[in-house]
């Protein structure tokens, strides 16, 4: 049996179980396990790759770090707007090539820079299978991109890059004294240090785009940089020049990445796009260019004084912004955009007497409000089961669940929060 036959035969088997078995003669078990594991991960994360015969997969870490197909396709929608004519694209941190493959489909030629030789070979093998035929792969370190040394070739290198004989590669000579120009450049800096520990700050990633940005803007009019979802957006705006757009991208209400767009423009502040991709569709909330860090807020928050349901029969609705909006911190903009009022300055929960079908986040009908005193706790314990969320509340969700003696789950949702400095309240809701 060949290794490829073994992979096909065991494609859906448990990799850990396979690792304990002795493989048939002639089977490279290590390689087979990598391919089987890679294909299994790609079924949900990269369906195009999983459905394409012959794809080769990398080690676990590269599969873990690569973008999902969903987020790559969102990036493509940005580029179709910013670079409608296509042209030439460069990915200076190609990795496994997920973003390069999806974005590269919009361009006539794709240049990829990747310092890992094994990943370079995977790119050369996989890209033609995925429909990308006009491309160049440079096995080089993108950190040395400068005005004189393109794509990591050291000073004193030959004046032209030697042609790559691999199928599908079309490498033209590149003069060492001039910097190439692209219609679009993409970077996804590695967020791990030399010891493999995760990093967050832009300057701690590899390559450090803070030191490269002027060179990048000489190479292209449009740059996209994928950043950590843990980054503080204020630090992004302070670190990157010519920033025109910031996209906070969540999938199923989990923040996955921050995309920074740099362009040769005089714009003084970036527009902010809050995106949440779900099986039901993509929710988008856009905030026009915002003031620079340190400028006054766009408007004072409008809190919920007088909107309490106590003593009124009007229906009440509770709204929780999605993860991207929470990350962006644009809570005042929500109040300007929708007929809602904030429960408390620090709670980030909103109330309205009007249903808002297109609110960018979770929406609930309030069934009743209960104060968490002894009587209220006895009343809540009768629910037996509930989903609990706490916002600006002295207990964690687990601590409150234990106090209420409730099991997790069901169709009832409890939101515990602070409404005034000396008053806590629990909203009992249904979706």
Tab-separated table of C-alpha atoms in Angstrom:
chain	number	residue	atom	x	y	z
A	1	UNK	CA	0.000	0.000	0.000
A	2	UNK	CA	1.255	3.479	-0.857
A	3	UNK	CA	1.084	6.434	1.498
A	4	UNK	CA	-1.526	8.144	-0.697
A	5	UNK	CA	-3.717	5.039	-0.666
A	6	UNK	CA	-3.401	4.868	3.125
A	7	UNK	CA	-4.431	8.544	3.433
A	8	UNK	CA	-7.539	8.030	1.282
A	9	UNK	CA	-8.507	4.865	3.142
A	10	UNK	CA	-8.243	6.504	6.585
A	11	UNK	CA	-9.304	10.062	5.740
A	12	UNK	CA	-12.091	10.184	8.334
A	13	UNK	CA	-10.442	8.027	11.022
A	14	UNK	CA	-9.255	9.282	14.410
A	15	UNK	CA	-5.682	10.524	13.927
A	16	UNK	CA	-4.705	9.706	17.529
A	17	UNK	CA	-5.881	6.133	17.054
A	18	UNK	CA	-3.978	5.820	13.755
A	19	UNK	CA	-0.804	7.077	15.430
A	20	UNK	CA	-0.868	4.068	17.778
A	21	UNK	CA	-1.175	1.508	14.995
A	22	UNK	CA	1.649	0.012	12.978
A	23	UNK	CA	1.143	1.132	9.357
A	24	UNK	CA	1.462	-1.207	6.357
A	25	UNK	CA	4.872	-1.567	4.749
A	26	UNK	CA	5.793	1.369	2.533
A	27	UNK	CA	3.538	3.917	4.287
A	28	UNK	CA	5.095	7.133	5.614
A	29	UNK	CA	2.932	7.359	8.734
A	30	UNK	CA	4.176	10.794	9.830
A	31	UNK	CA	3.308	12.341	6.467
A	32	UNK	CA	-0.014	10.489	6.315
A	33	UNK	CA	-1.112	11.727	9.742
A	34	UNK	CA	-0.317	15.343	8.807
A	35	UNK	CA	-2.391	15.050	5.626
A	36	UNK	CA	-5.330	13.321	7.320
A	37	UNK	CA	-5.356	15.838	10.181
A	38	UNK	CA	-5.062	18.762	7.745
A	39	UNK	CA	-7.957	17.542	5.623
A	40	UNK	CA	-10.152	16.994	8.671
A	41	UNK	CA	-9.481	20.546	9.918
A	42	UNK	CA	-10.127	21.988	6.469
A	43	UNK	CA	-13.634	20.513	6.167
A	44	UNK	CA	-15.110	23.269	8.312
A	45	UNK	CA	-12.390	25.920	8.060
A	46	UNK	CA	-11.413	25.605	4.381
A	47	UNK	CA	-14.169	23.824	2.419
A	48	UNK	CA	-12.632	24.770	-0.961
A	49	UNK	CA	-9.377	23.045	0.011
A	50	UNK	CA	-11.167	20.002	1.455
A	51	UNK	CA	-13.206	19.554	-1.727
A	52	UNK	CA	-10.202	19.907	-4.068
A	53	UNK	CA	-8.448	16.585	-4.825
A	54	UNK	CA	-4.685	16.465	-4.438
A	55	UNK	CA	-4.244	19.294	-1.926
A	56	UNK	CA	-1.232	18.911	0.375
A	57	UNK	CA	-1.467	20.200	3.949
A	58	UNK	CA	1.182	21.656	6.308
A	59	UNK	CA	2.055	20.961	9.926
A	60	UNK	CA	-0.539	21.627	12.639
A	61	UNK	CA	0.694	25.143	13.577
A	62	UNK	CA	0.330	26.491	10.036
A	63	UNK	CA	-3.208	25.101	9.821
A	64	UNK	CA	-4.019	26.689	13.176
A	65	UNK	CA	-2.669	30.109	12.205
A	66	UNK	CA	-4.120	30.398	8.696
A	67	UNK	CA	-7.276	32.390	7.987
A	68	UNK	CA	-10.606	30.674	7.538
A	69	UNK	CA	-12.171	30.669	4.103
A	70	UNK	CA	-15.039	32.814	5.457
A	71	UNK	CA	-12.754	35.611	6.628
A	72	UNK	CA	-10.651	35.392	3.458
A	73	UNK	CA	-13.794	35.835	1.355
A	74	UNK	CA	-14.708	38.899	3.403
A	75	UNK	CA	-11.261	40.344	2.650
A	76	UNK	CA	-11.947	39.720	-1.036
A	77	UNK	CA	-15.107	41.852	-0.827
A	78	UNK	CA	-12.987	44.736	0.526
A	79	UNK	CA	-10.421	44.413	-2.245
A	80	UNK	CA	-13.057	44.215	-4.981
A	81	UNK	CA	-14.213	47.641	-3.751
A	82	UNK	CA	-10.767	49.209	-3.274
A	83	UNK	CA	-9.019	47.638	-6.306
A	84	UNK	CA	-11.822	47.062	-8.832
A	85	UNK	CA	-9.416	46.720	-11.762
A	86	UNK	CA	-7.322	43.951	-10.204
A	87	UNK	CA	-3.791	44.022	-11.591
A	88	UNK	CA	-0.847	42.718	-9.572
A	89	UNK	CA	-0.960	41.558	-5.948
A	90	UNK	CA	1.768	40.616	-3.470
A	91	UNK	CA	1.357	38.597	-0.280
A	92	UNK	CA	4.518	39.174	1.757
A	93	UNK	CA	3.665	36.595	4.446
A	94	UNK	CA	2.007	33.860	2.394
A	95	UNK	CA	2.063	30.938	4.845
A	96	UNK	CA	-0.296	28.179	3.707
A	97	UNK	CA	-1.767	30.643	1.202
A	98	UNK	CA	-5.448	30.826	2.170
A	99	UNK	CA	-5.733	34.608	1.893
A	100	UNK	CA	-3.422	34.651	-1.138
A	101	UNK	CA	-5.558	32.097	-2.966
A	102	UNK	CA	-8.904	33.816	-2.317
A	103	UNK	CA	-7.601	37.355	-2.886
A	104	UNK	CA	-5.376	36.301	-5.785
A	105	UNK	CA	-8.416	35.186	-7.773
A	106	UNK	CA	-9.185	38.902	-8.296
A	107	UNK	CA	-5.747	39.745	-9.727
A	108	UNK	CA	-3.975	38.928	-12.981
A	109	UNK	CA	-0.664	38.069	-11.262
A	110	UNK	CA	0.126	36.981	-7.708
A	111	UNK	CA	3.527	37.318	-6.027
A	112	UNK	CA	4.056	35.386	-2.793
A	113	UNK	CA	6.856	35.752	-0.268
A	114	UNK	CA	7.308	33.003	2.334
A	115	UNK	CA	10.453	32.169	4.306
A	116	UNK	CA	9.536	28.542	5.114
A	117	UNK	CA	10.784	26.312	2.235
A	118	UNK	CA	8.215	23.584	2.987
A	119	UNK	CA	5.342	26.070	2.756
A	120	UNK	CA	6.802	27.405	-0.486
A	121	UNK	CA	6.643	23.915	-1.976
A	122	UNK	CA	3.047	23.531	-0.796
A	123	UNK	CA	2.144	26.834	-2.462
A	124	UNK	CA	3.681	25.721	-5.741
A	125	UNK	CA	1.778	22.460	-5.582
A	126	UNK	CA	-1.608	23.713	-4.353
A	127	UNK	CA	-2.165	27.012	-6.164
A	128	UNK	CA	-2.685	25.507	-9.658
A	129	UNK	CA	-5.120	22.971	-8.200
A	130	UNK	CA	-7.101	25.885	-6.724
A	131	UNK	CA	-7.238	27.778	-10.015
A	132	UNK	CA	-4.290	30.189	-9.558
A	133	UNK	CA	-1.844	29.766	-12.453
A	134	UNK	CA	-0.074	33.105	-12.966
A	135	UNK	CA	1.989	33.438	-9.798
A	136	UNK	CA	5.526	33.755	-8.420
A	137	UNK	CA	6.850	32.262	-5.183
A	138	UNK	CA	9.885	33.832	-3.464
A	139	UNK	CA	11.375	31.793	-0.612
A	140	UNK	CA	12.637	34.804	1.320
A	141	UNK	CA	12.274	36.865	4.487
A	142	UNK	CA	9.926	39.806	3.967
A	143	UNK	CA	11.366	41.686	6.964
A	144	UNK	CA	14.167	42.962	4.732
A	145	UNK	CA	11.887	44.675	2.227
A	146	UNK	CA	13.272	48.180	1.778
A	147	UNK	CA	13.807	50.757	-0.900
A	148	UNK	CA	16.877	48.900	-2.136
A	149	UNK	CA	16.441	45.236	-1.280
A	150	UNK	CA	13.232	43.733	-2.652
A	151	UNK	CA	11.838	40.533	-1.129
A	152	UNK	CA	14.644	39.755	1.241
A	153	UNK	CA	17.526	39.301	-1.221
A	154	UNK	CA	20.622	40.551	0.537
A	155	UNK	CA	22.917	43.270	-0.712
A	156	UNK	CA	25.343	41.860	-3.231
A	157	UNK	CA	22.825	39.365	-4.608
A	158	UNK	CA	22.554	38.980	-8.368
A	159	UNK	CA	20.687	41.815	-10.049
A	160	UNK	CA	17.897	39.471	-11.075
A	161	UNK	CA	15.988	36.776	-9.299
A	162	UNK	CA	16.615	33.393	-10.944
A	163	UNK	CA	13.627	31.794	-12.655
A	164	UNK	CA	11.780	29.082	-10.768
A	165	UNK	CA	11.266	26.011	-12.902
A	166	UNK	CA	8.304	24.711	-10.911
A	167	UNK	CA	5.091	24.293	-12.837
A	168	UNK	CA	2.882	27.386	-12.760
A	169	UNK	CA	5.701	29.726	-11.709
A	170	UNK	CA	6.486	32.679	-13.934
A	171	UNK	CA	9.340	34.628	-12.328
A	172	UNK	CA	10.677	37.634	-14.183
A	173	UNK	CA	14.012	39.280	-13.445
A	174	UNK	CA	13.716	41.936	-10.738
A	175	UNK	CA	16.357	44.709	-10.683
A	176	UNK	CA	17.886	44.879	-7.214
A	177	UNK	CA	18.223	48.670	-7.353
A	178	UNK	CA	14.475	49.290	-7.822
A	179	UNK	CA	11.435	48.368	-5.758
A	180	UNK	CA	8.597	46.561	-7.556
A	181	UNK	CA	5.125	48.086	-7.653
A	182	UNK	CA	1.845	46.270	-6.970
A	183	UNK	CA	-1.777	47.284	-7.095
A	184	UNK	CA	-2.302	45.634	-3.704
A	185	UNK	CA	-0.123	44.214	-0.910
A	186	UNK	CA	-1.292	41.909	1.881
A	187	UNK	CA	0.547	41.028	5.097
A	188	UNK	CA	-0.336	38.754	7.997
A	189	UNK	CA	2.575	39.196	10.440
A	190	UNK	CA	3.401	36.133	12.547
A	191	UNK	CA	2.123	36.666	16.087
A	192	UNK	CA	4.724	34.504	17.821
A	193	UNK	CA	8.190	35.368	19.114
A	194	UNK	CA	11.371	33.359	18.544
A	195	UNK	CA	10.388	31.077	21.455
A	196	UNK	CA	6.969	30.314	19.975
A	197	UNK	CA	5.037	32.430	22.494
A	198	UNK	CA	2.067	34.413	21.243
A	199	UNK	CA	2.485	38.164	20.811
A	200	UNK	CA	-0.093	40.910	20.349
A	201	UNK	CA	1.625	44.269	19.738
A	202	UNK	CA	2.283	45.162	16.100
A	203	UNK	CA	5.946	45.891	16.833
A	204	UNK	CA	6.405	42.432	18.394
A	205	UNK	CA	5.130	40.579	15.319
A	206	UNK	CA	7.211	39.385	12.377
A	207	UNK	CA	7.632	41.310	10.176
A	208	UNK	CA	7.300	44.555	12.109
A	209	UNK	CA	5.080	46.543	9.747
A	210	UNK	CA	5.606	49.686	11.837
A	211	UNK	CA	9.157	49.932	10.505
A	212	UNK	CA	8.154	48.797	6.993
A	213	UNK	CA	5.147	50.986	6.329
A	214	UNK	CA	6.878	53.744	4.367
A	215	UNK	CA	8.513	51.171	2.077
A	216	UNK	CA	5.196	49.385	1.668
A	217	UNK	CA	3.458	52.586	0.635
A	218	UNK	CA	6.152	53.162	-1.991
A	219	UNK	CA	5.427	49.683	-3.357
A	220	UNK	CA	1.629	49.967	-3.494
A	221	UNK	CA	-1.242	52.419	-3.136
A	222	UNK	CA	-3.299	49.929	-1.077
A	223	UNK	CA	-2.023	47.804	1.823
A	224	UNK	CA	-4.035	45.376	3.969
A	225	UNK	CA	-2.569	44.137	7.258
A	226	UNK	CA	-4.188	41.364	9.278
A	227	UNK	CA	-3.720	42.007	13.002
A	228	UNK	CA	-4.472	40.257	16.277
A	229	UNK	CA	-8.080	40.496	17.524
A	230	UNK	CA	-6.568	41.250	20.954
A	231	UNK	CA	-5.032	44.537	19.793
A	232	UNK	CA	-6.255	47.825	21.201
A	233	UNK	CA	-7.576	49.854	18.264
A	234	UNK	CA	-6.162	53.086	19.645
A	235	UNK	CA	-2.648	51.610	19.480
A	236	UNK	CA	-3.274	50.549	15.871
A	237	UNK	CA	-4.209	54.090	14.905
A	238	UNK	CA	-1.123	55.459	16.640
A	239	UNK	CA	1.230	52.887	15.111
A	240	UNK	CA	0.165	52.935	11.451
A	241	UNK	CA	0.213	55.948	9.151
A	242	UNK	CA	-2.144	56.578	6.224
A	243	UNK	CA	-4.777	54.398	7.906
A	244	UNK	CA	-8.085	54.739	6.014
A	245	UNK	CA	-10.156	51.779	7.236
A	246	UNK	CA	-10.327	49.392	10.184
A	247	UNK	CA	-12.374	46.193	9.885
A	248	UNK	CA	-13.174	44.207	13.032
A	249	UNK	CA	-14.223	40.764	11.801
A	250	UNK	CA	-16.114	38.260	13.942
A	251	UNK	CA	-17.427	34.820	13.017
A	252	UNK	CA	-20.447	33.606	14.983
A	253	UNK	CA	-19.926	36.496	17.419
A	254	UNK	CA	-16.278	35.595	18.135
A	255	UNK	CA	-13.765	38.259	17.149
A	256	UNK	CA	-11.247	36.652	14.771
A	257	UNK	CA	-9.136	39.419	13.259
A	258	UNK	CA	-8.596	43.136	12.798
A	259	UNK	CA	-7.858	44.345	9.272
A	260	UNK	CA	-6.010	47.620	8.802
A	261	UNK	CA	-6.178	49.329	5.398
A	262	UNK	CA	-3.416	51.777	4.509
A	263	UNK	CA	-3.630	53.958	1.404
A	264	UNK	CA	-1.804	56.926	-0.068
A	265	UNK	CA	-4.293	59.513	1.059
A	266	UNK	CA	-4.604	62.575	3.251
A	267	UNK	CA	-7.497	61.123	5.266
A	268	UNK	CA	-7.049	62.083	8.916
A	269	UNK	CA	-9.011	59.221	10.483
A	270	UNK	CA	-10.140	55.725	9.510
A	271	UNK	CA	-13.670	54.493	8.900
A	272	UNK	CA	-14.567	51.568	11.181
A	273	UNK	CA	-16.419	48.491	9.919
A	274	UNK	CA	-17.858	46.041	12.457
A	275	UNK	CA	-18.532	42.673	10.803
A	276	UNK	CA	-20.177	39.544	12.202
A	277	UNK	CA	-20.375	36.546	9.850
A	278	UNK	CA	-22.974	33.920	10.753
A	279	UNK	CA	-24.741	31.080	8.893
A	280	UNK	CA	-27.710	33.448	8.534
A	281	UNK	CA	-25.627	36.092	6.756
A	282	UNK	CA	-23.187	38.923	7.418
A	283	UNK	CA	-24.047	41.815	9.736
A	284	UNK	CA	-22.259	45.089	8.981
A	285	UNK	CA	-22.232	48.249	11.069
A	286	UNK	CA	-20.150	51.092	9.672
A	287	UNK	CA	-18.908	54.132	11.515
A	288	UNK	CA	-17.673	56.988	9.281
A	289	UNK	CA	-14.114	58.318	9.794
A	290	UNK	CA	-13.677	58.953	13.493
A	291	UNK	CA	-11.684	61.628	15.329
A	292	UNK	CA	-8.042	60.946	16.107
A	293	UNK	CA	-7.172	59.460	19.526
A	294	UNK	CA	-7.588	62.044	22.262
A	295	UNK	CA	-10.353	63.986	20.465
A	296	UNK	CA	-13.715	64.585	22.188
A	297	UNK	CA	-16.317	61.818	21.952
A	298	UNK	CA	-18.816	62.117	19.123
A	299	UNK	CA	-21.780	62.502	21.515
A	300	UNK	CA	-22.665	61.962	25.173
A	301	UNK	CA	-24.190	58.581	25.926
A	302	UNK	CA	-27.980	58.516	26.342
A	303	UNK	CA	-28.702	56.306	29.328
A	304	UNK	CA	-31.957	54.596	30.181
A	305	UNK	CA	-33.455	57.006	32.701
A	306	UNK	CA	-37.227	56.717	32.540
A	307	UNK	CA	-37.284	53.607	30.349
A	308	UNK	CA	-37.607	51.090	33.181
A	309	UNK	CA	-40.515	48.708	32.597
A	310	UNK	CA	-41.703	49.095	36.164
A	311	UNK	CA	-45.166	50.593	36.247
A	312	UNK	CA	-45.717	50.384	32.467
A	313	UNK	CA	-47.333	47.808	30.203
A	314	UNK	CA	-45.323	48.808	27.115
A	315	UNK	CA	-43.207	45.932	25.724
A	316	UNK	CA	-39.510	46.172	26.397
A	317	UNK	CA	-36.632	44.837	24.299
A	318	UNK	CA	-32.998	44.298	25.317
A	319	UNK	CA	-30.087	44.478	22.866
A	320	UNK	CA	-26.531	43.166	23.213
A	321	UNK	CA	-24.046	44.391	20.526
A	322	UNK	CA	-22.037	41.774	18.658
A	323	UNK	CA	-18.379	41.089	19.445
A	324	UNK	CA	-17.027	43.381	16.718
A	325	UNK	CA	-18.940	46.393	18.015
A	326	UNK	CA	-17.868	45.614	21.571
A	327	UNK	CA	-14.276	45.458	20.339
A	328	UNK	CA	-14.584	48.746	18.457
A	329	UNK	CA	-16.079	50.483	21.492
A	330	UNK	CA	-18.458	52.571	19.369
A	331	UNK	CA	-21.359	52.476	21.812
A	332	UNK	CA	-22.378	56.116	21.356
A	333	UNK	CA	-22.671	55.525	17.616
A	334	UNK	CA	-25.251	52.802	18.271
A	335	UNK	CA	-27.404	55.270	20.171
A	336	UNK	CA	-27.227	57.669	17.231
A	337	UNK	CA	-28.114	54.925	14.742
A	338	UNK	CA	-30.986	53.175	16.567
A	339	UNK	CA	-33.880	54.189	18.868
A	340	UNK	CA	-32.253	52.641	21.951
A	341	UNK	CA	-31.062	53.801	25.341
A	342	UNK	CA	-28.184	52.487	27.367
A	343	UNK	CA	-28.880	50.757	30.673
A	344	UNK	CA	-25.695	52.075	32.328
A	345	UNK	CA	-22.499	53.827	31.145
A	346	UNK	CA	-20.409	50.680	31.717
A	347	UNK	CA	-22.883	47.896	30.920
A	348	UNK	CA	-23.063	48.067	27.101
A	349	UNK	CA	-26.594	46.724	27.127
A	350	UNK	CA	-29.445	48.670	25.542
A	351	UNK	CA	-33.218	48.933	25.944
A	352	UNK	CA	-36.023	50.034	23.668
A	353	UNK	CA	-39.799	49.886	23.528
A	354	UNK	CA	-39.472	49.268	19.787
A	355	UNK	CA	-38.262	46.044	18.141
A	356	UNK	CA	-35.258	46.611	15.855
A	357	UNK	CA	-34.977	43.653	13.426
A	358	UNK	CA	-31.610	44.695	11.973
A	359	UNK	CA	-29.780	45.549	15.181
A	360	UNK	CA	-26.139	44.295	14.905
A	361	UNK	CA	-26.199	41.886	17.799
A	362	UNK	CA	-28.464	39.700	19.914
A	363	UNK	CA	-32.057	40.806	20.490
A	364	UNK	CA	-34.396	39.801	23.314
A	365	UNK	CA	-37.888	40.492	24.614
A	366	UNK	CA	-37.825	41.365	28.313
A	367	UNK	CA	-40.344	39.211	30.216
A	368	UNK	CA	-39.718	40.727	33.645
A	369	UNK	CA	-37.092	42.513	35.727
A	370	UNK	CA	-36.064	41.179	39.115
A	371	UNK	CA	-33.829	42.653	41.789
A	372	UNK	CA	-31.305	40.090	43.112
A	373	UNK	CA	-32.465	40.290	46.726
A	374	UNK	CA	-33.646	37.287	48.742
A	375	UNK	CA	-37.135	37.383	47.261
A	376	UNK	CA	-35.800	37.806	43.742
A	377	UNK	CA	-33.338	34.924	44.115
A	378	UNK	CA	-36.114	32.615	45.328
A	379	UNK	CA	-38.200	33.605	42.305
A	380	UNK	CA	-35.347	33.020	39.845
A	381	UNK	CA	-34.543	29.591	41.286
A	382	UNK	CA	-37.924	28.407	40.059
A	383	UNK	CA	-36.646	28.696	36.462
A	384	UNK	CA	-34.464	25.583	36.968
A	385	UNK	CA	-32.463	26.399	33.785
A	386	UNK	CA	-31.263	29.581	32.044
A	387	UNK	CA	-28.503	31.157	29.956
A	388	UNK	CA	-26.736	33.786	32.074
A	389	UNK	CA	-24.843	36.891	30.926
A	390	UNK	CA	-23.336	39.440	33.313
A	391	UNK	CA	-22.364	42.987	32.361
A	392	UNK	CA	-20.951	45.388	34.959
A	393	UNK	CA	-22.073	43.100	37.786
A	394	UNK	CA	-20.227	42.068	40.992
A	395	UNK	CA	-20.492	38.303	40.258
A	396	UNK	CA	-19.279	36.214	37.339
A	397	UNK	CA	-21.806	34.215	35.303
A	398	UNK	CA	-20.694	30.988	37.033
A	399	UNK	CA	-20.959	32.534	40.488
A	400	UNK	CA	-24.448	33.842	39.764
A	401	UNK	CA	-25.526	30.477	38.351
A	402	UNK	CA	-24.378	28.775	41.549
A	403	UNK	CA	-26.218	31.296	43.714
A	404	UNK	CA	-29.399	30.849	41.684
A	405	UNK	CA	-28.926	27.045	41.546
A	406	UNK	CA	-29.703	26.986	37.815
A	407	UNK	CA	-28.531	24.631	35.097
A	408	UNK	CA	-27.054	26.182	31.968
A	409	UNK	CA	-29.087	26.311	28.740
A	410	UNK	CA	-32.749	26.388	27.823
A	411	UNK	CA	-34.830	29.136	26.209
A	412	UNK	CA	-34.650	31.667	29.053
A	413	UNK	CA	-31.879	34.298	29.127
A	414	UNK	CA	-30.850	36.244	32.225
A	415	UNK	CA	-28.911	39.514	31.937
A	416	UNK	CA	-27.507	40.680	35.266
A	417	UNK	CA	-26.271	44.253	35.341
A	418	UNK	CA	-25.998	47.521	37.254
A	419	UNK	CA	-28.626	50.197	36.571
A	420	UNK	CA	-27.562	52.813	39.129
A	421	UNK	CA	-24.551	52.988	41.457
A	422	UNK	CA	-26.538	51.352	44.256
A	423	UNK	CA	-28.931	49.138	42.294
A	424	UNK	CA	-28.459	45.840	40.473
A	425	UNK	CA	-31.070	44.256	38.254
A	426	UNK	CA	-31.635	40.991	36.392
A	427	UNK	CA	-33.565	41.050	33.130
A	428	UNK	CA	-35.426	37.816	32.377
A	429	UNK	CA	-35.640	37.530	28.585
A	430	UNK	CA	-36.515	35.324	25.640
A	431	UNK	CA	-35.034	35.555	22.139
